[in-house]
Amino acid sequence: MVEQLKRILAEENPKQPYTDENLAQLLTLRRERVIELRMSLGIPDSRERLKAQLIAACIPLLKEDPDQSVRHLTTRLQQDGYTVSRYLVKIVRDEIIDGNLSTCAEREKLIVNSKAPFSATKQQPDKKRDHSTTASLQVPVKPLFEEGFDSIIGRDNGLLTQVNQAKAAMAYPPKGLSTLIIGPSGTGKTYLAEAMYRFGIQNSILNQDAPFIAFNCADYADNPQLLMSQLFGHVKGAFSGAGEDKKGLVETADGGILFLDEVHRLPNEGQELLFYLLDKGEFRRLGDSGSVRRVDVRVIAATTKPPESSLLLTFRRRMPMVITIPPLSERPLKERYTFLRHFFDEEMRKLNQRIVVKAEAVRILLTYQCPGNVGQMKGDIQVACAEGFLARMVQQSDEVSITPALLEKMKPDMNQIGSDAGKLSHYNRDIVFDPENIIDGSSHDGIDTFISEEPPTIYEMIQTALNEAVHLSANDEARMDAVKAQIDAHLRALQSRYVDIPNPSKENVWDSIVDAQTIAAVDHALTFIKPQFPRLDANIRSILAVHLDAVVKSLAVGSYLRNTELAQTAKNFPSEYAAAVLMIKQISNELNLSIPGEEAAIVAMYLKAYTSGKTGGRIRVIVLTHGQVGKAMADVANRMLDVNNAVGISMELDESVDSAFERVCNVVVSIDEGQGCILLVDMGSLVSFGQKITERTGIKVRCVARADTLMVLDALRRANLGEDYSIDALAQALEAGRSYGIHVPEGDFTGKPPVLITLCITGEGNARNIRNVLETSFPGIKGNIEMIELGLFDRSQFLNRINTIQKTRDITAIVGTINPDLPGIPFFSLEYVMTGHGTLALSNLLSQRTQLKVRLSDLVRPEITLCNPTATSKNEIIDLLTSKLAESGYVSGGFLLSVYKRENLGDTCLDVGIAIPHGDNSEVIKPGIAVAKLEHPLYWSAGLVADCVFLFAIDEQCADYIEIFYQRIRDKKWVEALKNANSEIEILGLMQ
């Protein structure tokens, strides 16, 4: 649709540009949808496009007769083919006559030309005309300069939209748009802001001497008063130590750009003052009670955090242009390769020596995990070059060689390899950077410096250190070790400047998943055995914490299952087993809980796996889901366990099953290490992939459905046991641990009619009340399954009744106030069923064994359904639906933040106009889906607009409902009926 819009605009008559209504008719879209598409591309409306053409057309006409009337000028323009009103002509004429043309005309041309999707016909000056007219009519013909963005890698590909947004923000009349740049650390937010400044200077949007003031709010985040003083200045006596008046950065940036990095570190008071500055162009210095000061300053802010969770709504509303910079992992492989060449080219210039990057090293740099993004990649390459230079000096080589050995700490990103496996072969060659081959002083790729070049102090330091170490030893290895000891700290500092990934976030995630007491108990136990296992991998801490936390939870609800397949571990690993027995005993004492002795066998296997340094293959873990959730779960699990085993695969909504199957087969073949693959899927319909992939590839694949993040974590820690843990045992363990609460036997049905027992210790009368509750809570249960009320006051009589019933019927489950402990028959306490989680667990069981159907109406309830709500933005509708869920007891306080965190991972809007935001299931009290059918479409993300929003507050027991939802939205008639619904009742009717 975007390409079609570009094509139409490229072919439009510039004298009669299409209105949004015209475009809507041509594209068969709603007008609101056209506006969203146009704005996302940075394209002005028809009036602004026409105005730019009119300026060029009016200049020669006004040169002939500057005093002609607006009516006469309008008539001449209409005769020339323009569809134009006198009102618009008057605006254009006045701007020209008043002398504002040199700024306004160029800005309007800039908007037209910077949008890139279409080209407009430019009015050429008539060479025969007399150019000796008044100065106000002399407009220098000036080409559109692009140099401000020429140095940005990906400006014509991965960052095309972002660059167009940046141009539009700078060029928008009369004073541009305040801009918020969002992106992880190291993605180039500061560089984009600098490019916008250069663009403004080169195109006369800003004066040549306009300042660019950059300020990192994090530098003073611990001292809000000093931070505010830095920004807004202060008067003498404003606070202790304020001995004189001081100008702030806002005043210093007057006439130019103020760039605020890490703006989320600005306190609320500062955001409010900044909001006032953006709104009125006015501010006061701290402590100043006099008149306000006025400045003309453009504000560009940057943040690594979701703005909805860290910035005030009033402040966000004053930042109309929001530019999102993607992480390096989402940039095309070609761009990553260009970055690689560019940074090596920089180092070659510093060294003025030949650098050879080996093919395998190129592959590593193209596929390794780089959480610090472009900044980290630059730092990593600098460190590799420094170490390569050191090796060259010691070995007296004539070139710096970058080998895989220098990059051994870089861990491959399996998602990157999986998605770009076919393209990597194009880069399977050595790269040579030779200072003798520089042409005209430009780099290989014609790219200007992306990050400001630094003096080659690191190389000088290495040379000096080597010279000083010559007398120490004649042995090359000893000399190198001596030098490395001196420069290691400098190299680490070099890397840390480009990698800003806070470690505490990982620990915070663990704290939210694993009980703090369990973590502490594991830490103490590991300290106790550390002397016996000095080479124990640090990752075992999180591995054991997750495992034992699952054991503790399963013991608490009585669902613990023994794994007899591990019985031989004690004989195979006697020292590890002895240590594990001591650990289990110590942890049991600390937690005041009796952990079964067989857990020592599993702990022993972990000790063996994380100390043996074995090179055998692992069981590989693949997460396959509809949408981007699988990739996110795999990434989170890899980072939390500090491994690279999980690979996430996304199945698009409109993708065929055959296509997805082929892609999964290719990934299995490319990553298998000889132990097979475990395939975790989100819906039961994909379970059949396992056996089919095995038949196709010969690689053993087992499939487990209803995957969530905890299951992926569990699979990863068990998969690390390699050949000591079979893929069948892994699949069995994951199936058994899928739910903590109710263990439902999966044996074959006898074919007898199903029956549901309601039970109360006081007698059948209260059991009948339980039945009434179930019939009310489960619409459709009545008539689809027989229900029998029993009392447990006389246990022998109760057992006789059960035996009689089982002769002619299958007892599906017992729901009641006390557990009768009957083998093979699931029990649901009434309290558990009423929590919501239990409701779904019982619904799933009944749908398997009866004609009771799972319906969306089980989760879409009247209190969380809205028709035509008053919301004008994505954030407002998310806030509104979350508040409805919270008010009705569906979610806890942290749910909203988890939704915004999920939004930051990628698009949640489908191309059918339905958005499906969702949050962390740990914040779900009882499952539900809040629905809003919107009166007008809302812009959701680049190129996507939502007509309806489904906010999912669900857990792992809701897989069947998700599958029903996806079936529904594939039905075009159902989707159209939903979009045309005029009341909550109509919406609820569609959920039946």
PDB file of C-alpha atoms in Angstrom, residues 162-362:
ATOM      1  CA  GLN A 162      13.904   7.621  10.044  1.00  0.00           C
ATOM      2  CA  VAL A 163      15.943   9.935   7.791  1.00  0.00           C
ATOM      3  CA  ASN A 164      12.791  11.193   6.051  1.00  0.00           C
ATOM      4  CA  GLN A 165      11.208  11.849   9.445  1.00  0.00           C
ATOM      5  CA  ALA A 166      14.305  13.761  10.535  1.00  0.00           C
ATOM      6  CA  LYS A 167      14.254  15.913   7.385  1.00  0.00           C
ATOM      7  CA  ALA A 168      10.574  16.678   7.811  1.00  0.00           C
ATOM      8  CA  ALA A 169      11.090  17.589  11.478  1.00  0.00           C
ATOM      9  CA  MET A 170      13.808  20.080  10.586  1.00  0.00           C
ATOM     10  CA  ALA A 171      12.034  21.555   7.567  1.00  0.00           C
ATOM     11  CA  TYR A 172       8.513  21.855   8.933  1.00  0.00           C
ATOM     12  CA  PRO A 173       7.514  25.553   8.939  1.00  0.00           C
ATOM     13  CA  PRO A 174       7.883  27.839  10.628  1.00  0.00           C
ATOM     14  CA  LYS A 175      10.340  26.511  13.243  1.00  0.00           C
ATOM     15  CA  GLY A 176      10.451  22.760  12.803  1.00  0.00           C
ATOM     16  CA  LEU A 177       9.099  20.031  15.067  1.00  0.00           C
ATOM     17  CA  SER A 178      10.467  19.046  18.456  1.00  0.00           C
ATOM     18  CA  THR A 179      11.754  15.492  18.100  1.00  0.00           C
ATOM     19  CA  LEU A 180      12.098  12.471  20.371  1.00  0.00           C
ATOM     20  CA  ILE A 181      14.553   9.783  19.233  1.00  0.00           C
ATOM     21  CA  ILE A 182      14.029   6.341  20.779  1.00  0.00           C
ATOM     22  CA  GLY A 183      16.445   3.431  20.596  1.00  0.00           C
ATOM     23  CA  PRO A 184      18.742   1.155  22.606  1.00  0.00           C
ATOM     24  CA  SER A 185      22.228   2.268  23.618  1.00  0.00           C
ATOM     25  CA  GLY A 186      24.708   2.471  20.796  1.00  0.00           C
ATOM     26  CA  THR A 187      22.243   2.762  17.897  1.00  0.00           C
ATOM     27  CA  GLY A 188      23.386   6.250  16.846  1.00  0.00           C
ATOM     28  CA  LYS A 189      20.769   8.559  18.377  1.00  0.00           C
ATOM     29  CA  THR A 190      23.309  11.296  19.042  1.00  0.00           C
ATOM     30  CA  TYR A 191      24.722  10.977  15.556  1.00  0.00           C
ATOM     31  CA  LEU A 192      21.247  11.343  14.027  1.00  0.00           C
ATOM     32  CA  ALA A 193      20.697  14.528  16.045  1.00  0.00           C
ATOM     33  CA  GLU A 194      24.031  15.895  14.798  1.00  0.00           C
ATOM     34  CA  ALA A 195      23.053  15.009  11.230  1.00  0.00           C
ATOM     35  CA  MET A 196      19.796  16.943  11.650  1.00  0.00           C
ATOM     36  CA  TYR A 197      21.830  19.947  12.796  1.00  0.00           C
ATOM     37  CA  ARG A 198      24.175  19.730   9.779  1.00  0.00           C
ATOM     38  CA  PHE A 199      21.168  19.347   7.499  1.00  0.00           C
ATOM     39  CA  GLY A 200      19.630  22.499   8.973  1.00  0.00           C
ATOM     40  CA  ILE A 201      22.820  24.509   8.501  1.00  0.00           C
ATOM     41  CA  GLN A 202      23.417  23.344   4.930  1.00  0.00           C
ATOM     42  CA  ASN A 203      19.849  24.130   3.859  1.00  0.00           C
ATOM     43  CA  SER A 204      19.614  27.562   5.560  1.00  0.00           C
ATOM     44  CA  ILE A 205      16.996  26.317   8.000  1.00  0.00           C
ATOM     45  CA  LEU A 206      19.421  27.373  10.713  1.00  0.00           C
ATOM     46  CA  ASN A 207      21.888  30.239  10.600  1.00  0.00           C
ATOM     47  CA  GLN A 208      25.471  29.308   9.807  1.00  0.00           C
ATOM     48  CA  ASP A 209      26.545  30.206  13.352  1.00  0.00           C
ATOM     49  CA  ALA A 210      23.615  28.438  15.049  1.00  0.00           C
ATOM     50  CA  PRO A 211      24.798  26.466  18.113  1.00  0.00           C
ATOM     51  CA  PHE A 212      24.393  22.748  18.726  1.00  0.00           C
ATOM     52  CA  ILE A 213      24.362  22.072  22.479  1.00  0.00           C
ATOM     53  CA  ALA A 214      24.405  18.458  23.666  1.00  0.00           C
ATOM     54  CA  PHE A 215      23.657  17.525  27.262  1.00  0.00           C
ATOM     55  CA  ASN A 216      23.354  14.104  28.898  1.00  0.00           C
ATOM     56  CA  CYS A 217      20.712  14.252  31.623  1.00  0.00           C
ATOM     57  CA  ALA A 218      22.184  11.121  33.237  1.00  0.00           C
ATOM     58  CA  ASP A 219      25.333  13.037  34.206  1.00  0.00           C
ATOM     59  CA  TYR A 220      23.458  14.953  36.894  1.00  0.00           C
ATOM     60  CA  ALA A 221      20.572  12.574  37.565  1.00  0.00           C
ATOM     61  CA  ASP A 222      21.604  12.125  41.200  1.00  0.00           C
ATOM     62  CA  ASN A 223      21.461  15.885  41.799  1.00  0.00           C
ATOM     63  CA  PRO A 224      18.197  17.246  40.335  1.00  0.00           C
ATOM     64  CA  GLN A 225      18.896  20.802  41.498  1.00  0.00           C
ATOM     65  CA  LEU A 226      22.243  20.921  39.725  1.00  0.00           C
ATOM     66  CA  LEU A 227      20.705  19.324  36.642  1.00  0.00           C
ATOM     67  CA  MET A 228      18.021  22.017  36.486  1.00  0.00           C
ATOM     68  CA  SER A 229      20.658  24.698  36.963  1.00  0.00           C
ATOM     69  CA  GLN A 230      22.691  23.301  34.075  1.00  0.00           C
ATOM     70  CA  LEU A 231      19.661  23.449  31.791  1.00  0.00           C
ATOM     71  CA  PHE A 232      17.888  26.643  32.793  1.00  0.00           C
ATOM     72  CA  GLY A 233      20.588  28.556  34.667  1.00  0.00           C
ATOM     73  CA  HIS A 234      20.113  30.258  38.046  1.00  0.00           C
ATOM     74  CA  VAL A 235      20.254  33.628  39.738  1.00  0.00           C
ATOM     75  CA  LYS A 236      22.539  34.534  42.570  1.00  0.00           C
ATOM     76  CA  GLY A 237      21.357  33.030  45.867  1.00  0.00           C
ATOM     77  CA  ALA A 238      18.990  30.536  44.206  1.00  0.00           C
ATOM     78  CA  PHE A 239      20.551  27.754  46.288  1.00  0.00           C
ATOM     79  CA  SER A 240      23.553  27.115  48.475  1.00  0.00           C
ATOM     80  CA  GLY A 241      26.683  27.775  46.436  1.00  0.00           C
ATOM     81  CA  ALA A 242      24.961  29.921  43.786  1.00  0.00           C
ATOM     82  CA  GLY A 243      27.316  32.896  44.170  1.00  0.00           C
ATOM     83  CA  GLU A 244      26.458  34.614  40.894  1.00  0.00           C
ATOM     84  CA  ASP A 245      23.992  34.579  38.023  1.00  0.00           C
ATOM     85  CA  LYS A 246      24.569  31.770  35.540  1.00  0.00           C
ATOM     86  CA  LYS A 247      23.282  31.249  32.024  1.00  0.00           C
ATOM     87  CA  GLY A 248      21.887  27.758  31.325  1.00  0.00           C
ATOM     88  CA  LEU A 249      22.180  25.558  28.254  1.00  0.00           C
ATOM     89  CA  VAL A 250      18.712  26.612  27.076  1.00  0.00           C
ATOM     90  CA  GLU A 251      19.962  30.185  26.632  1.00  0.00           C
ATOM     91  CA  THR A 252      23.256  29.020  25.160  1.00  0.00           C
ATOM     92  CA  ALA A 253      21.337  27.063  22.513  1.00  0.00           C
ATOM     93  CA  ASP A 254      19.218  30.104  21.517  1.00  0.00           C
ATOM     94  CA  GLY A 255      18.864  30.140  17.736  1.00  0.00           C
ATOM     95  CA  GLY A 256      20.044  26.557  17.408  1.00  0.00           C
ATOM     96  CA  ILE A 257      19.467  23.056  18.707  1.00  0.00           C
ATOM     97  CA  LEU A 258      19.459  21.710  22.257  1.00  0.00           C
ATOM     98  CA  PHE A 259      20.038  17.953  22.278  1.00  0.00           C
ATOM     99  CA  LEU A 260      19.040  16.194  25.514  1.00  0.00           C
ATOM    100  CA  ASP A 261      20.327  12.637  25.739  1.00  0.00           C
ATOM    101  CA  GLU A 262      18.866  10.160  28.279  1.00  0.00           C
ATOM    102  CA  VAL A 263      15.961  12.581  28.719  1.00  0.00           C
ATOM    103  CA  HIS A 264      14.107   9.996  30.834  1.00  0.00           C
ATOM    104  CA  ARG A 265      16.577  10.859  33.635  1.00  0.00           C
ATOM    105  CA  LEU A 266      15.104  14.358  33.759  1.00  0.00           C
ATOM    106  CA  PRO A 267      12.918  14.665  36.903  1.00  0.00           C
ATOM    107  CA  ASN A 268       9.220  15.469  36.564  1.00  0.00           C
ATOM    108  CA  GLU A 269       9.823  19.084  37.535  1.00  0.00           C
ATOM    109  CA  GLY A 270      12.368  19.422  34.745  1.00  0.00           C
ATOM    110  CA  GLN A 271      10.019  17.815  32.232  1.00  0.00           C
ATOM    111  CA  GLU A 272       7.310  20.272  33.191  1.00  0.00           C
ATOM    112  CA  LEU A 273       9.661  23.249  32.719  1.00  0.00           C
ATOM    113  CA  LEU A 274      10.786  21.839  29.390  1.00  0.00           C
ATOM    114  CA  PHE A 275       7.151  21.346  28.403  1.00  0.00           C
ATOM    115  CA  TYR A 276       6.518  25.039  29.117  1.00  0.00           C
ATOM    116  CA  LEU A 277       9.567  25.987  27.052  1.00  0.00           C
ATOM    117  CA  LEU A 278       8.361  23.906  24.101  1.00  0.00           C
ATOM    118  CA  ASP A 279       4.829  25.267  24.421  1.00  0.00           C
ATOM    119  CA  LYS A 280       5.561  28.977  24.931  1.00  0.00           C
ATOM    120  CA  GLY A 281       9.231  29.440  24.069  1.00  0.00           C
ATOM    121  CA  GLU A 282       9.656  30.898  27.565  1.00  0.00           C
ATOM    122  CA  PHE A 283      11.456  29.919  30.785  1.00  0.00           C
ATOM    123  CA  ARG A 284      12.853  31.308  34.027  1.00  0.00           C
ATOM    124  CA  ARG A 285      16.199  30.721  35.625  1.00  0.00           C
ATOM    125  CA  LEU A 286      16.152  28.898  38.946  1.00  0.00           C
ATOM    126  CA  GLY A 287      15.299  31.316  41.754  1.00  0.00           C
ATOM    127  CA  ASP A 288      14.240  34.069  39.359  1.00  0.00           C
ATOM    128  CA  SER A 289      10.835  35.559  40.149  1.00  0.00           C
ATOM    129  CA  GLY A 290      11.087  38.293  37.515  1.00  0.00           C
ATOM    130  CA  SER A 291       9.861  38.332  33.965  1.00  0.00           C
ATOM    131  CA  VAL A 292      10.215  35.282  31.771  1.00  0.00           C
ATOM    132  CA  ARG A 293      12.999  34.930  29.233  1.00  0.00           C
ATOM    133  CA  ARG A 294      12.309  34.069  25.604  1.00  0.00           C
ATOM    134  CA  VAL A 295      14.454  31.878  23.366  1.00  0.00           C
ATOM    135  CA  ASP A 296      14.157  30.393  19.886  1.00  0.00           C
ATOM    136  CA  VAL A 297      15.493  26.880  20.362  1.00  0.00           C
ATOM    137  CA  ARG A 298      14.698  23.553  18.741  1.00  0.00           C
ATOM    138  CA  VAL A 299      14.723  20.600  21.140  1.00  0.00           C
ATOM    139  CA  ILE A 300      15.803  17.104  20.121  1.00  0.00           C
ATOM    140  CA  ALA A 301      15.621  14.533  22.922  1.00  0.00           C
ATOM    141  CA  ALA A 302      16.757  10.921  23.054  1.00  0.00           C
ATOM    142  CA  THR A 303      15.922   8.030  25.354  1.00  0.00           C
ATOM    143  CA  THR A 304      16.632   4.315  25.691  1.00  0.00           C
ATOM    144  CA  LYS A 305      13.431   3.739  27.656  1.00  0.00           C
ATOM    145  CA  PRO A 306       9.797   3.375  26.541  1.00  0.00           C
ATOM    146  CA  PRO A 307       8.559   6.992  26.706  1.00  0.00           C
ATOM    147  CA  GLU A 308       5.174   5.923  28.086  1.00  0.00           C
ATOM    148  CA  SER A 309       6.831   4.562  31.226  1.00  0.00           C
ATOM    149  CA  SER A 310       9.401   7.308  31.816  1.00  0.00           C
ATOM    150  CA  LEU A 311       8.122  10.613  30.404  1.00  0.00           C
ATOM    151  CA  LEU A 312       5.143  12.711  31.434  1.00  0.00           C
ATOM    152  CA  LEU A 313       2.202  12.688  29.032  1.00  0.00           C
ATOM    153  CA  THR A 314       2.268  16.500  28.799  1.00  0.00           C
ATOM    154  CA  PHE A 315       5.927  16.379  27.778  1.00  0.00           C
ATOM    155  CA  ARG A 316       5.375  13.575  25.241  1.00  0.00           C
ATOM    156  CA  ARG A 317       2.578  15.544  23.606  1.00  0.00           C
ATOM    157  CA  ARG A 318       4.999  18.400  22.915  1.00  0.00           C
ATOM    158  CA  MET A 319       7.300  16.042  20.970  1.00  0.00           C
ATOM    159  CA  PRO A 320       5.186  15.500  17.820  1.00  0.00           C
ATOM    160  CA  MET A 321       7.946  13.774  15.845  1.00  0.00           C
ATOM    161  CA  VAL A 322       9.001  10.429  17.322  1.00  0.00           C
ATOM    162  CA  ILE A 323      11.823   8.584  15.525  1.00  0.00           C
ATOM    163  CA  THR A 324      12.621   5.006  16.533  1.00  0.00           C
ATOM    164  CA  ILE A 325      16.125   3.716  15.739  1.00  0.00           C
ATOM    165  CA  PRO A 326      16.215  -0.104  15.481  1.00  0.00           C
ATOM    166  CA  PRO A 327      18.918  -2.168  17.202  1.00  0.00           C
ATOM    167  CA  LEU A 328      21.779  -3.579  15.143  1.00  0.00           C
ATOM    168  CA  SER A 329      20.182  -7.044  15.231  1.00  0.00           C
ATOM    169  CA  GLU A 330      17.238  -5.705  13.195  1.00  0.00           C
ATOM    170  CA  ARG A 331      19.357  -3.926  10.596  1.00  0.00           C
ATOM    171  CA  PRO A 332      19.972  -5.667   7.227  1.00  0.00           C
ATOM    172  CA  LEU A 333      23.080  -7.841   7.030  1.00  0.00           C
ATOM    173  CA  LYS A 334      24.402  -5.616   4.266  1.00  0.00           C
ATOM    174  CA  GLU A 335      24.373  -2.613   6.601  1.00  0.00           C
ATOM    175  CA  ARG A 336      26.122  -4.558   9.362  1.00  0.00           C
ATOM    176  CA  TYR A 337      28.806  -5.465   6.810  1.00  0.00           C
ATOM    177  CA  THR A 338      29.128  -1.791   5.846  1.00  0.00           C
ATOM    178  CA  PHE A 339      29.605  -0.830   9.508  1.00  0.00           C
ATOM    179  CA  LEU A 340      32.278  -3.521   9.808  1.00  0.00           C
ATOM    180  CA  ARG A 341      34.201  -2.217   6.789  1.00  0.00           C
ATOM    181  CA  HIS A 342      33.865   1.363   7.935  1.00  0.00           C
ATOM    182  CA  PHE A 343      35.218   0.783  11.439  1.00  0.00           C
ATOM    183  CA  PHE A 344      38.162  -1.276  10.187  1.00  0.00           C
ATOM    184  CA  ASP A 345      38.850   1.477   7.663  1.00  0.00           C
ATOM    185  CA  GLU A 346      39.001   3.983  10.541  1.00  0.00           C
ATOM    186  CA  GLU A 347      41.503   1.823  12.426  1.00  0.00           C
ATOM    187  CA  MET A 348      43.605   1.357   9.296  1.00  0.00           C
ATOM    188  CA  ARG A 349      43.847   5.149   8.953  1.00  0.00           C
ATOM    189  CA  LYS A 350      44.939   5.533  12.577  1.00  0.00           C
ATOM    190  CA  LEU A 351      47.585   2.838  12.240  1.00  0.00           C
ATOM    191  CA  ASN A 352      48.547   3.647   8.666  1.00  0.00           C
ATOM    192  CA  GLN A 353      49.183  -0.088   8.342  1.00  0.00           C
ATOM    193  CA  ARG A 354      47.676  -2.938   6.368  1.00  0.00           C
ATOM    194  CA  ILE A 355      44.847  -4.779   8.161  1.00  0.00           C
ATOM    195  CA  VAL A 356      43.640  -8.216   6.983  1.00  0.00           C
ATOM    196  CA  VAL A 357      40.346  -9.485   8.415  1.00  0.00           C
ATOM    197  CA  LYS A 358      40.049 -13.249   7.956  1.00  0.00           C
ATOM    198  CA  ALA A 359      36.852 -14.642   6.444  1.00  0.00           C
ATOM    199  CA  GLU A 360      35.848 -16.522   9.592  1.00  0.00           C
ATOM    200  CA  ALA A 361      36.420 -13.366  11.652  1.00  0.00           C
ATOM    201  CA  VAL A 362      34.127 -11.499   9.252  1.00  0.00           C
TER     202      VAL A 362
END
